[in-house]
Short mmCIF file of C-alpha atoms in Angstrom, two decimals:
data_model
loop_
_atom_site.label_atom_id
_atom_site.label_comp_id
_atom_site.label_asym_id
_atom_site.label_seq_id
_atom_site.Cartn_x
_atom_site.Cartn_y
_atom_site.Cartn_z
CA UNK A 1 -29.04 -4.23 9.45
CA UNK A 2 -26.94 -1.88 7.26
CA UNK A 3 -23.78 -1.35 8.07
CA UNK A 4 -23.52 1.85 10.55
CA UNK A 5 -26.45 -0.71 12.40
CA UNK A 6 -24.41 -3.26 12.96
CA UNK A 7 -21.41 -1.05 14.60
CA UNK A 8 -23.79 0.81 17.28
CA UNK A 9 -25.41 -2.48 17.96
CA UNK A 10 -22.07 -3.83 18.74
CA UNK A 11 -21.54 -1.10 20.65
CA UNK A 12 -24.75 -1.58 22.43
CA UNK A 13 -23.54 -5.21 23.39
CA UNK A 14 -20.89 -3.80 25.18
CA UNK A 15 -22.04 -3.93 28.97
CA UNK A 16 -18.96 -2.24 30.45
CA UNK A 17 -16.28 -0.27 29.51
CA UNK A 18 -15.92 2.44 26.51
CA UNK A 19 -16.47 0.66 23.09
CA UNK A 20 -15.47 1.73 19.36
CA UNK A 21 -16.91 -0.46 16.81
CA UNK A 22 -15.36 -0.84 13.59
CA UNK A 23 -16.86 -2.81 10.38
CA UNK A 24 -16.37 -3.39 6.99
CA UNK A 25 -18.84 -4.88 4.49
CA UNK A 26 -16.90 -6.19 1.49
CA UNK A 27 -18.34 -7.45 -1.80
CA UNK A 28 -15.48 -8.00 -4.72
CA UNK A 29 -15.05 -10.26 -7.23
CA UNK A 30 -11.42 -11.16 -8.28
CA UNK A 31 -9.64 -13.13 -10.78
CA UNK A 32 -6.75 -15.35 -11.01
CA UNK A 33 -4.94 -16.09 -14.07
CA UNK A 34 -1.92 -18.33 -15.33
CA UNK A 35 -0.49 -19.14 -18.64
CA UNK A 36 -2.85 -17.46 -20.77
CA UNK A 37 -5.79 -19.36 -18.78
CA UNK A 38 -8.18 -18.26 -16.13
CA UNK A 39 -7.45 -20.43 -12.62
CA UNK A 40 -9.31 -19.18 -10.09
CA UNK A 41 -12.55 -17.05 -9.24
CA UNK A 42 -13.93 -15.52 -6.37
CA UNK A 43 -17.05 -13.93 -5.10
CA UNK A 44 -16.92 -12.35 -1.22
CA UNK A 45 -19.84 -11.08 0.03
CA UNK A 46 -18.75 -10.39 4.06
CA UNK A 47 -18.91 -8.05 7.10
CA UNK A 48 -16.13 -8.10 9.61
CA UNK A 49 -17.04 -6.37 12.66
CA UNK A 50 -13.69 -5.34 14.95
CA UNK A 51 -14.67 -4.51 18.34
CA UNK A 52 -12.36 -2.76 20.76
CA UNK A 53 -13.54 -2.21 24.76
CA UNK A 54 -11.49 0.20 26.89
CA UNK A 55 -11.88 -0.64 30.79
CA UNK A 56 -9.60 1.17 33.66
CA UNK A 57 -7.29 2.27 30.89
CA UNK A 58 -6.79 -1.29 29.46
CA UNK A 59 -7.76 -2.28 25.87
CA UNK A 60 -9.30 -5.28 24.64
CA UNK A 61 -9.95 -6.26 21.23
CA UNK A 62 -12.21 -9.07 19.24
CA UNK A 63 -13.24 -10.01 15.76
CA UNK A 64 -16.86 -11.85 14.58
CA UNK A 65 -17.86 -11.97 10.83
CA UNK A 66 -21.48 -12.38 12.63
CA UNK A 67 -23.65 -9.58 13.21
CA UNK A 68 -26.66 -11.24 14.70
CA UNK A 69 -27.27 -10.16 18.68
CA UNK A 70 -26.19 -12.99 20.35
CA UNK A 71 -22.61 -12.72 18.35
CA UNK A 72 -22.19 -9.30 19.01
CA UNK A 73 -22.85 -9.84 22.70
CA UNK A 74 -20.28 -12.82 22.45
CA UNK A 75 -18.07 -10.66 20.64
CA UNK A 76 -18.26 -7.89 23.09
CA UNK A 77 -18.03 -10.23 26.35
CA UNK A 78 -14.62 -11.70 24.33
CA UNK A 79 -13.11 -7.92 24.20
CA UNK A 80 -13.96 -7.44 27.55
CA UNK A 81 -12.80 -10.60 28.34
CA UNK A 82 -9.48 -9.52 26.91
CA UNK A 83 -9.42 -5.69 28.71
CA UNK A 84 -9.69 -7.11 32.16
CA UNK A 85 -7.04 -9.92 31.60
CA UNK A 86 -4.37 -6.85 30.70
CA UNK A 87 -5.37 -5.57 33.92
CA UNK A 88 -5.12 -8.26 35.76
CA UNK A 89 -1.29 -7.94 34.58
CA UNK A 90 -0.08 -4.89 33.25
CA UNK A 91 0.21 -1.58 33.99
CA UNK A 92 -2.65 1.29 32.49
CA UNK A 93 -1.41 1.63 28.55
CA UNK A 94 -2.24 5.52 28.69
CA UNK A 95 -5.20 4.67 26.20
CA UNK A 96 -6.98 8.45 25.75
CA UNK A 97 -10.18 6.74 24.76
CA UNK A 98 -12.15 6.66 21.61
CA UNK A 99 -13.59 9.71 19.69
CA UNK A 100 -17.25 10.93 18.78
CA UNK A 101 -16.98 9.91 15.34
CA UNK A 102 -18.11 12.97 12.65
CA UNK A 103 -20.08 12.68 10.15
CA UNK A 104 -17.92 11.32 6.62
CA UNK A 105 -17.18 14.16 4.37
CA UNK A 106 -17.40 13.49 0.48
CA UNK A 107 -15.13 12.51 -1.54
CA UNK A 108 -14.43 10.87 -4.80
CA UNK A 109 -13.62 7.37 -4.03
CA UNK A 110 -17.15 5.51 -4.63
CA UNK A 111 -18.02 4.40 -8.86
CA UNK A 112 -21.32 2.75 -8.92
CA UNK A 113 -20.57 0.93 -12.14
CA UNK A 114 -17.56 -0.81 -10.70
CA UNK A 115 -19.47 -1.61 -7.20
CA UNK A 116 -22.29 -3.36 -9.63
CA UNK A 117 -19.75 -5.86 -9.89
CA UNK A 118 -20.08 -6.85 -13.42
CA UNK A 119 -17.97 -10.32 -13.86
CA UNK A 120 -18.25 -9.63 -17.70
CA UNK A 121 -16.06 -7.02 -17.53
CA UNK A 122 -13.33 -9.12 -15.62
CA UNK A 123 -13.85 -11.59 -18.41
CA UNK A 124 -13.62 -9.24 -21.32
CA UNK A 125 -10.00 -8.43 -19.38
CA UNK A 126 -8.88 -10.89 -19.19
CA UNK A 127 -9.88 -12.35 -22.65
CA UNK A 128 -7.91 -9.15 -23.85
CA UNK A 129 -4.85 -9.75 -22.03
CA UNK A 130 -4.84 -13.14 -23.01
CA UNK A 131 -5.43 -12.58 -26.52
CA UNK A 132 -2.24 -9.60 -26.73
CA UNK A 133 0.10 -12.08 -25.07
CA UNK A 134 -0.69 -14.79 -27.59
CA UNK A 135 0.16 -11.97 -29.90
CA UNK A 136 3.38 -11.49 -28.46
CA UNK A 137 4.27 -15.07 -28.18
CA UNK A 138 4.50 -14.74 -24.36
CA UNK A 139 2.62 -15.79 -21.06
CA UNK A 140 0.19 -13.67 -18.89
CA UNK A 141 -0.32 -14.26 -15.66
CA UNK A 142 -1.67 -11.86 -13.05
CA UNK A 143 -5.03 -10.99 -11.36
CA UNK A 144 -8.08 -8.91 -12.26
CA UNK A 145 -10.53 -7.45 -9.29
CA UNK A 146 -12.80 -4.90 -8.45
CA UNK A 147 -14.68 -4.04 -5.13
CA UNK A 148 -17.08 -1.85 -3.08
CA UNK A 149 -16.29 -1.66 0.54
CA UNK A 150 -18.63 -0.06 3.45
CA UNK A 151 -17.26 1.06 5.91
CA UNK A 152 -18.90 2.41 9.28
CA UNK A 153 -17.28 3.29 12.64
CA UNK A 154 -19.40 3.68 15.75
CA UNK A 155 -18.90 4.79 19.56
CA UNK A 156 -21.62 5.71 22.04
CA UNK A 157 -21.61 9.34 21.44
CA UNK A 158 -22.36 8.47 17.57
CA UNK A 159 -21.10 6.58 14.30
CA UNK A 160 -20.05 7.53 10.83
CA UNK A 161 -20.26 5.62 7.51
CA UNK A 162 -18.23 5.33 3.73
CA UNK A 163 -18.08 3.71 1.15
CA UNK A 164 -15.79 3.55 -1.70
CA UNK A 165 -14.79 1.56 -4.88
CA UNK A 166 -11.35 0.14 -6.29
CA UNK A 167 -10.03 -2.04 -9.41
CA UNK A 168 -7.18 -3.47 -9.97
CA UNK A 169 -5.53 -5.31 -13.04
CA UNK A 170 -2.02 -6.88 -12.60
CA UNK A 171 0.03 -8.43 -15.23
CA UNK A 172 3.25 -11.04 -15.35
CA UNK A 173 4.04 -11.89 -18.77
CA UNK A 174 6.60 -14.78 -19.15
CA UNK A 175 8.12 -15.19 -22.41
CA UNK A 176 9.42 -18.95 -23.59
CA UNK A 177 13.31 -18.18 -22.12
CA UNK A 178 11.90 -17.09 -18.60
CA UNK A 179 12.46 -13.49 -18.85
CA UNK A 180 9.38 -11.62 -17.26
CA UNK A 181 7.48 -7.82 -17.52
CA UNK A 182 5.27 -6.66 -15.38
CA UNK A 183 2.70 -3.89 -15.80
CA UNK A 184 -0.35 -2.62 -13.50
CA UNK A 185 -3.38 -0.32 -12.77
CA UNK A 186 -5.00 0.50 -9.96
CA UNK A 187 -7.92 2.78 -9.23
CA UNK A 188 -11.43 3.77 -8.10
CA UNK A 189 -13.36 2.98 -11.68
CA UNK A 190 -13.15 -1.02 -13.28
CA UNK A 191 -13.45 1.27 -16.49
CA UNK A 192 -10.50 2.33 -16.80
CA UNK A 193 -8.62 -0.54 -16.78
CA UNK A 194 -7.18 -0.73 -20.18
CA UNK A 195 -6.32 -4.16 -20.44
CA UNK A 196 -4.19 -4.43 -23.89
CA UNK A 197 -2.28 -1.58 -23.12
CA UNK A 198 -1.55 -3.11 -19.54
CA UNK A 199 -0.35 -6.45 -21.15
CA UNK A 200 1.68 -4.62 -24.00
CA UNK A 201 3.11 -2.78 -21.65
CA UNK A 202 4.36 -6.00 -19.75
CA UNK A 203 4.95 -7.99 -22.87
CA UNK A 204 7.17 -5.62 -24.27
CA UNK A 205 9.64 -5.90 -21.11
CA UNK A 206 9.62 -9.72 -21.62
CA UNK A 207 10.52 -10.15 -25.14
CA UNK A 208 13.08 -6.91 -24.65
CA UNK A 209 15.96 -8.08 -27.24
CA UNK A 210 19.33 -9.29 -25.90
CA UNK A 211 20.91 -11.39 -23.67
CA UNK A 212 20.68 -10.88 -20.35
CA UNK A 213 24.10 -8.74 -18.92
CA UNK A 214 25.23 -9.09 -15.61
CA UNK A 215 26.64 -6.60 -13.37
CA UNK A 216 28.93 -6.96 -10.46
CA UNK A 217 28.05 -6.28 -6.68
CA UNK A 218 28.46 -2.21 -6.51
CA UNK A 219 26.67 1.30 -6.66
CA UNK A 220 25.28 1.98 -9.80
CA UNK A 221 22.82 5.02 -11.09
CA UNK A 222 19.51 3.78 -11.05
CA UNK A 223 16.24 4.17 -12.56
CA UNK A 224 13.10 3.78 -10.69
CA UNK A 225 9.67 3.16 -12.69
CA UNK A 226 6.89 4.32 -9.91
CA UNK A 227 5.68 0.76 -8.47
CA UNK A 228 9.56 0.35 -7.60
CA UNK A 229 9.50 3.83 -5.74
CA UNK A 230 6.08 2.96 -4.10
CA UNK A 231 7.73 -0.19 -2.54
CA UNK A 232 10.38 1.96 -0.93
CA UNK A 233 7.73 4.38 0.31
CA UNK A 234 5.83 2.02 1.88
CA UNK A 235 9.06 0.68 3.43
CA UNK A 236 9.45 3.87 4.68
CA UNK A 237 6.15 4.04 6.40
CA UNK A 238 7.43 1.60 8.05
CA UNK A 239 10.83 2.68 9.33
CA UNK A 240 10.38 6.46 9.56
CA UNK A 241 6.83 7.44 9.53
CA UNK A 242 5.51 5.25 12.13
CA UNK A 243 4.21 7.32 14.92
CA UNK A 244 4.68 4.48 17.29
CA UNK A 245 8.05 3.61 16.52
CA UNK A 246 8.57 7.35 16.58
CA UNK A 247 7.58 7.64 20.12
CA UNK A 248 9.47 4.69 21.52
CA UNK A 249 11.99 5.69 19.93
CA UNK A 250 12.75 3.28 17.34
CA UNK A 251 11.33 4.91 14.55
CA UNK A 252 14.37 6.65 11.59
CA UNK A 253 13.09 10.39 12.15
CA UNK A 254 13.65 10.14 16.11
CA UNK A 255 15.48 13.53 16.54
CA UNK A 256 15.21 14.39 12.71
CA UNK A 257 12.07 16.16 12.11
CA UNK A 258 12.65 19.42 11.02
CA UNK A 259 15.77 18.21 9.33
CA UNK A 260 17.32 17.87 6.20
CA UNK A 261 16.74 14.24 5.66
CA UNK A 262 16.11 13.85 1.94
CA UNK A 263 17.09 15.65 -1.74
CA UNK A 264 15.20 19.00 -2.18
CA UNK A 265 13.15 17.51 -5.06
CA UNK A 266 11.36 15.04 -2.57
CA UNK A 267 7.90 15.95 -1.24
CA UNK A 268 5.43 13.60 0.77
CA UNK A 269 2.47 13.87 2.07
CA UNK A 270 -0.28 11.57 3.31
CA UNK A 271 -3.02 12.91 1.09
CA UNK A 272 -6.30 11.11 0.88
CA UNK A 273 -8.34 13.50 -1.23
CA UNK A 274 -5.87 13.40 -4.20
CA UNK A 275 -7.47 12.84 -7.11
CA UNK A 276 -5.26 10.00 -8.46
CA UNK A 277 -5.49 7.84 -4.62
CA UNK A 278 -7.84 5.37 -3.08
CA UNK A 279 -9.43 7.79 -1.01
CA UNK A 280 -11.53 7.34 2.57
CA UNK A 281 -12.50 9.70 4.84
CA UNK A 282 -11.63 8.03 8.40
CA UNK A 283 -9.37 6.05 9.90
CA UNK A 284 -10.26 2.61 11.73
CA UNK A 285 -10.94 4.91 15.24
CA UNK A 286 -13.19 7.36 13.02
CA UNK A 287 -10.45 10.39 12.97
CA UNK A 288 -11.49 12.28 9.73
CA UNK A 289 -9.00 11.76 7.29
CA UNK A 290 -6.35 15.26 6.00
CA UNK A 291 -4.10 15.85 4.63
CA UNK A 292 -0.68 15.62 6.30
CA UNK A 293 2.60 16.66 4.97
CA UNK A 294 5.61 14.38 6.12
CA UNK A 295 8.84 15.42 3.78
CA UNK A 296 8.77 18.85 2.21
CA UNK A 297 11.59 20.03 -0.03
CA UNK A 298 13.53 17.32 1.64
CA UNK A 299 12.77 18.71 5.34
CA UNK A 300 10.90 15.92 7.90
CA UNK A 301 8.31 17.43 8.70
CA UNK A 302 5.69 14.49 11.09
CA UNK A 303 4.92 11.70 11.46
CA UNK A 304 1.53 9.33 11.56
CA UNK A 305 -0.43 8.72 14.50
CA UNK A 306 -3.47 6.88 15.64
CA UNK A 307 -4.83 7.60 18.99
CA UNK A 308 -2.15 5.23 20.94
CA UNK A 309 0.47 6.16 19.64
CA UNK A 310 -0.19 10.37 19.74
CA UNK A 311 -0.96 9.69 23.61
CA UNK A 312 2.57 8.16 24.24
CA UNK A 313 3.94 11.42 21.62
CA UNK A 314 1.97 13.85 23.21
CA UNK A 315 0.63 14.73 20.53
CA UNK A 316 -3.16 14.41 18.38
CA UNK A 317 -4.16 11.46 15.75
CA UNK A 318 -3.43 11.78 12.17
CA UNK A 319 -5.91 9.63 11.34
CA UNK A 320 -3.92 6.48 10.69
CA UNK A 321 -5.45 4.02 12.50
CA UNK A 322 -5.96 0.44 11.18
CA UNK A 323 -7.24 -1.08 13.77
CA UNK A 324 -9.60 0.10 16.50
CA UNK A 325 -7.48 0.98 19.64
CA UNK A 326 -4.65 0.63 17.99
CA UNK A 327 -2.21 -1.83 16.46
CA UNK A 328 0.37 -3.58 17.78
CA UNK A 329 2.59 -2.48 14.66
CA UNK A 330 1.65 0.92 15.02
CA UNK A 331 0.04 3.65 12.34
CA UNK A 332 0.73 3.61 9.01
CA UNK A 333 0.12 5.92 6.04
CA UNK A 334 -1.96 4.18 3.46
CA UNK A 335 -2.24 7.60 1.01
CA UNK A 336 0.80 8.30 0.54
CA UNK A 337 1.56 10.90 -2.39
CA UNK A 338 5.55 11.88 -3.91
CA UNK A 339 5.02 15.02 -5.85
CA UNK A 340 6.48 14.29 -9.23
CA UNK A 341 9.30 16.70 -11.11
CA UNK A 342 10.64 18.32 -14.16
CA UNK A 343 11.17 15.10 -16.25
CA UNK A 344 8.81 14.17 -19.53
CA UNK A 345 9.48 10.65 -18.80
CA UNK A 346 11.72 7.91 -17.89
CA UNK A 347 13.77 8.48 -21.11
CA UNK A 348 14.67 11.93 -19.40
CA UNK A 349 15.95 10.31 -16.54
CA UNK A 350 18.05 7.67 -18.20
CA UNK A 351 19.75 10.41 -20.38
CA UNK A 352 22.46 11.44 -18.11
CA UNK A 353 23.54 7.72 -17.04
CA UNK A 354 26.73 6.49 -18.81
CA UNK A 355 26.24 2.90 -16.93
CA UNK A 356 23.65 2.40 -14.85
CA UNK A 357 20.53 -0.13 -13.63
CA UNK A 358 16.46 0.51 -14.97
CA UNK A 359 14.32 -1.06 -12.15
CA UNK A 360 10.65 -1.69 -13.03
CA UNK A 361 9.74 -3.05 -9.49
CA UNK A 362 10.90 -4.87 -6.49
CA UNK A 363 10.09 -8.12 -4.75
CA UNK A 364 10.89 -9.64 -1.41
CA UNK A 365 11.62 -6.15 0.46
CA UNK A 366 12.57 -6.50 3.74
CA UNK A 367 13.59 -3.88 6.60
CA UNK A 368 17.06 -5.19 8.04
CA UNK A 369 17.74 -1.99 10.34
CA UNK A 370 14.56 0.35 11.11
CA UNK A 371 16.11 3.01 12.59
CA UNK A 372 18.53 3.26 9.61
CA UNK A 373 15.81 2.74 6.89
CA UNK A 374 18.20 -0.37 5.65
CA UNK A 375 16.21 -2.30 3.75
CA UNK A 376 17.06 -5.43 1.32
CA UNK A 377 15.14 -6.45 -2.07
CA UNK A 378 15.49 -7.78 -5.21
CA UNK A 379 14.23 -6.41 -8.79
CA UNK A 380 11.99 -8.37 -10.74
CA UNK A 381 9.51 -8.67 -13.98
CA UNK A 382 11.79 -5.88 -16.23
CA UNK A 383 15.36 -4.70 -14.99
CA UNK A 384 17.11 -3.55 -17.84
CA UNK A 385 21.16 -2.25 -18.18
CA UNK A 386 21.37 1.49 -18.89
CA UNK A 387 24.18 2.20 -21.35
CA UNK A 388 25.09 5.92 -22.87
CA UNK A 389 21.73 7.06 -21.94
CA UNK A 390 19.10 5.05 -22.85
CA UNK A 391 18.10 1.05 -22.22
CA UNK A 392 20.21 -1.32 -23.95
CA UNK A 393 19.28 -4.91 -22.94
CA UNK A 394 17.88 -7.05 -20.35
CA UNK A 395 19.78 -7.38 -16.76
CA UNK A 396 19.90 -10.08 -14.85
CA UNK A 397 18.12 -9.48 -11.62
CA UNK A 398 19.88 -7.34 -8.67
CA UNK A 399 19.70 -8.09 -4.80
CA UNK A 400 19.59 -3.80 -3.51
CA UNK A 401 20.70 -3.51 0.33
CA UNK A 402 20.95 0.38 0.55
CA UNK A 403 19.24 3.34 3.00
CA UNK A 404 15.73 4.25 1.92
CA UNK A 405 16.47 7.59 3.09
CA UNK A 406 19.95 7.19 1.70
CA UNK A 407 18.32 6.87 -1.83
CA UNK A 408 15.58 9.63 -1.44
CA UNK A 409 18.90 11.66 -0.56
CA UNK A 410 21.01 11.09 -3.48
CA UNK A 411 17.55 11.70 -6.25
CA UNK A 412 18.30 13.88 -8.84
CA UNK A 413 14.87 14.22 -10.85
CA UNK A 414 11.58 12.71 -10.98
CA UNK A 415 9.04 12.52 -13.85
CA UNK A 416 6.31 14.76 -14.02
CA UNK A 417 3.30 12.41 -14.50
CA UNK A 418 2.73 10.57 -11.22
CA UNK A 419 1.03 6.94 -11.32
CA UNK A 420 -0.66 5.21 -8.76
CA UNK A 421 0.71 1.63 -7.45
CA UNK A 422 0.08 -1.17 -5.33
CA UNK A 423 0.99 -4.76 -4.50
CA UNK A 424 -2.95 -5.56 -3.15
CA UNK A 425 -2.16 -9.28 -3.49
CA UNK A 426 -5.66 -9.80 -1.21
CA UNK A 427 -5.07 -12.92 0.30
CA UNK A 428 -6.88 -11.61 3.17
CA UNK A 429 -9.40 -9.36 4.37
CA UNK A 430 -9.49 -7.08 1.48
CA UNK A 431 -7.61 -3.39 2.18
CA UNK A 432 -6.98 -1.74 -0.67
CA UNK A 433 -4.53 0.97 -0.99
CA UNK A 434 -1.94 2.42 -3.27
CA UNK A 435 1.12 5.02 -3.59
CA UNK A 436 0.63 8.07 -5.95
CA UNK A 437 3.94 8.10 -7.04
CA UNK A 438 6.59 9.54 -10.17
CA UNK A 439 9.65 7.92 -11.52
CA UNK A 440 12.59 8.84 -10.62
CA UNK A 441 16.59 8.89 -10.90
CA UNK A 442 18.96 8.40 -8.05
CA UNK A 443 22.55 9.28 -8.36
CA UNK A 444 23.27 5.49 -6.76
CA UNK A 445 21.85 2.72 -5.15
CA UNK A 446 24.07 -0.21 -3.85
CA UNK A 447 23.18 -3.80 -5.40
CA UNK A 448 24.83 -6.19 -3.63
CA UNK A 449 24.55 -9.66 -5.82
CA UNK A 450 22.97 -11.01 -8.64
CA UNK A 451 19.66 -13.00 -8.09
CA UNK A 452 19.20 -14.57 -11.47
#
């Protein structure tokens, strides 16, 4: 069975209750590297069907990586299992049920050179990488990866199916003192990973002459490349565009949409037809994916919603389900696009800074107070000490705590190229998605200790 088969046959297992099938065939290849050596290679060839049963308003939810009949039918009897036991002991969640999925629009997300697969071309990578380090006297360390992942959504009125493509190349270079750079791309095509330019690009922030300065606890002006900025976007999806959150009232733009929230220059959307993204065209309930503006000019404008969480908002899915039914964490945006500005590039930005802080990304965010967007991190892999307008010499590493929307407030200009960005560490079931973002300057940011 192809994939769309397998979801209305698990459908078709289901002996009671409404039933939205959702499954994803994954094949990828991905590659693990360390110290100028390859370390680790996988092959996944997989479906994962998710199975979600809606009985007397109650939702139940199982998982199988089986698709023959008698695992569907155990699959569906474990959902159902699962709907009558809530119940048995809770009150009706106000589920509106699932939609008649519609047919997938195009779109350009699918490369059928990168879903052949080609290991040679991870190998050629990596060779390349390994050979510019050498060059450089440093360390690379990273991954390479490409996939193709089907995806098909089914209900008893009818199912959809998509399919799409994405590469990745991440690189850590380490030079012989410790320092660290760290460059990336992400996209649909395996071809256009460029992998010298990625590792020159990394190797040049880790061999970055001078001695590390250190800066005390306090605000400073900062510049953000664009994987830092994706990292607090996606924090923000988190905090402020969660439609679930939003209607319980936890959410940072409770009371604030249609307010001034961020600097004029900032402009979000969810956009999953823009060229540079990971596009697909539904969401894990089979709401077509569109467009959906969430800051303009600095005004909050909505929020994301799956089906659950627009019933408790009164309101209609976004399309930002990832999981059928709904998840317990809510909707999230997974295209997320900042338009970019006036600025020719991150030289422009630094220019006005007398004394400030050059971020290339962040690691170990965490959200310490939702409704505030507080969040905590540390930079990493290329933070550099801004001096008289331009970068001057390495920095030791900075712990931020400051306001996401507090930041996106005090921006002053963005670059105009925009990049796309993503962490995709795939550790587990593969979900790849990434943050069209710019870089940008912020008039402060408050760093709160030094980390190394």
């Amino acid at each position: 069975m192809n994939t769309l088969e397998v979801a209305e046959a698990a459908v078709a297992a289901t002996p009671d209750g409404e039933a939205l099938a959702y499954v994803s065939h994954e094949r990828s290849l991905l590659l693990r590297f360390a110290a100028n050596r390859p370390t680790q290679a996988t092959s996944i060839d997989d479906v994962t069907v998710e199975l979600a049963v809606l009985l007397r308003g109650h939702l139940g939810r199982a998982v199988t990586n089986e698709t023959d009949a008698r695992s569907l039918r155990d699959c569906a009897r474990r959902a159902l299992i699962g709907a009558e036991a809530a119940a048995a002991t809770t009150a009706p969640s106000g589920h509106p049920g699932f939609p008649i999925p519609q047919p997938a629009r195009s779109h350009h997300g699918h490369d059928p050179a990168t879903a052949a697969l080609d290991p040679g071309i991870g190998g050629a990578a990596l060779a390349a990488a390994f050979a510019t380090a050498e060059r450089h006297g440093v360390e690379a360390h990273g991954i390479w990866t490409v996939a193709e992942d089907e995806r098909a959504v089914a209900t008893a009125g009818g199912g959809a199916l998509d399919r799409t493509t994405d590469a990745l190349m991440k690189v850590i270079c380490i030079a012989p003192g410790g320092r660290s750079g760290y460059a990336s791309h992400v996209g649909v095509a395996a071809a256009e990973i460029e992998a010298q330019q990625i590792t020159e690009r990394a190797a040049a922030k880790a061999v970055a002459a001078g001695d590390p300065a250190e800066l005390p606890p306090g605000d400073y002006p900062v510049v953000m490349e664009p994987r830092a900025v994706g990292s607090l976007l996606e924090l923000l999806g988190q905090t402020a565009l969660n439609g679930l959150a939003h209607a319980e009232g936890r959410g940072a733009l409770v009371g604030r949409l249609g307010q001034q929230v961020a600097a004029p220059a900032i402009n979000l959307a969810d956009s999953p037809r823009f060229p540079a993204t990971l596009p697909r065209a539904f969401d894990a309930e089979g709401t077509p994916k569109r467009p959906l503006p969430l800051i303009q000019d600095g005004v909050a404008r909505a929020v994301v919603h799956d089906r659950r969480s627009a019933a408790l908002a009164g309101a209609e899915s976004t399309g930002h389900a990832v999981t059928p039914g709904g998840d317990p964490n809510g909707p999230r945006p997974v295209n997320l696009v900042l338009i970019g500005g006036g600025a020719a590039g991150t030289e422009d930005l630094c220019a006005p800074i007398e004394r400030g802080v050059y971020v290339t990304r962040l690691w170990y965010e965490n959200v310490v107070r939702p409704k505030e967007t507080l969040i905590t991190a540390v930079t990493r892999d290329g933070t550099f000490l801004i001096e008289d307008g331009r970068v001057t010499r390495p920095l030791r590493d900075l712990r931020l705590t400051d306001s996401v929307l507090g930041i996106l407030r005090r921006v002053q200009d963005l670059t105009a190229s925009q990049e796309l960005t993503s962490e995709a560490e795939f550790y587990g079931r593969r979900f790849a998605y990434g943050i069209v973002s710019p870089a940008l300057r912020a008039s402060s940011m408050r760093f709160t200790d030094a980390t190394g």
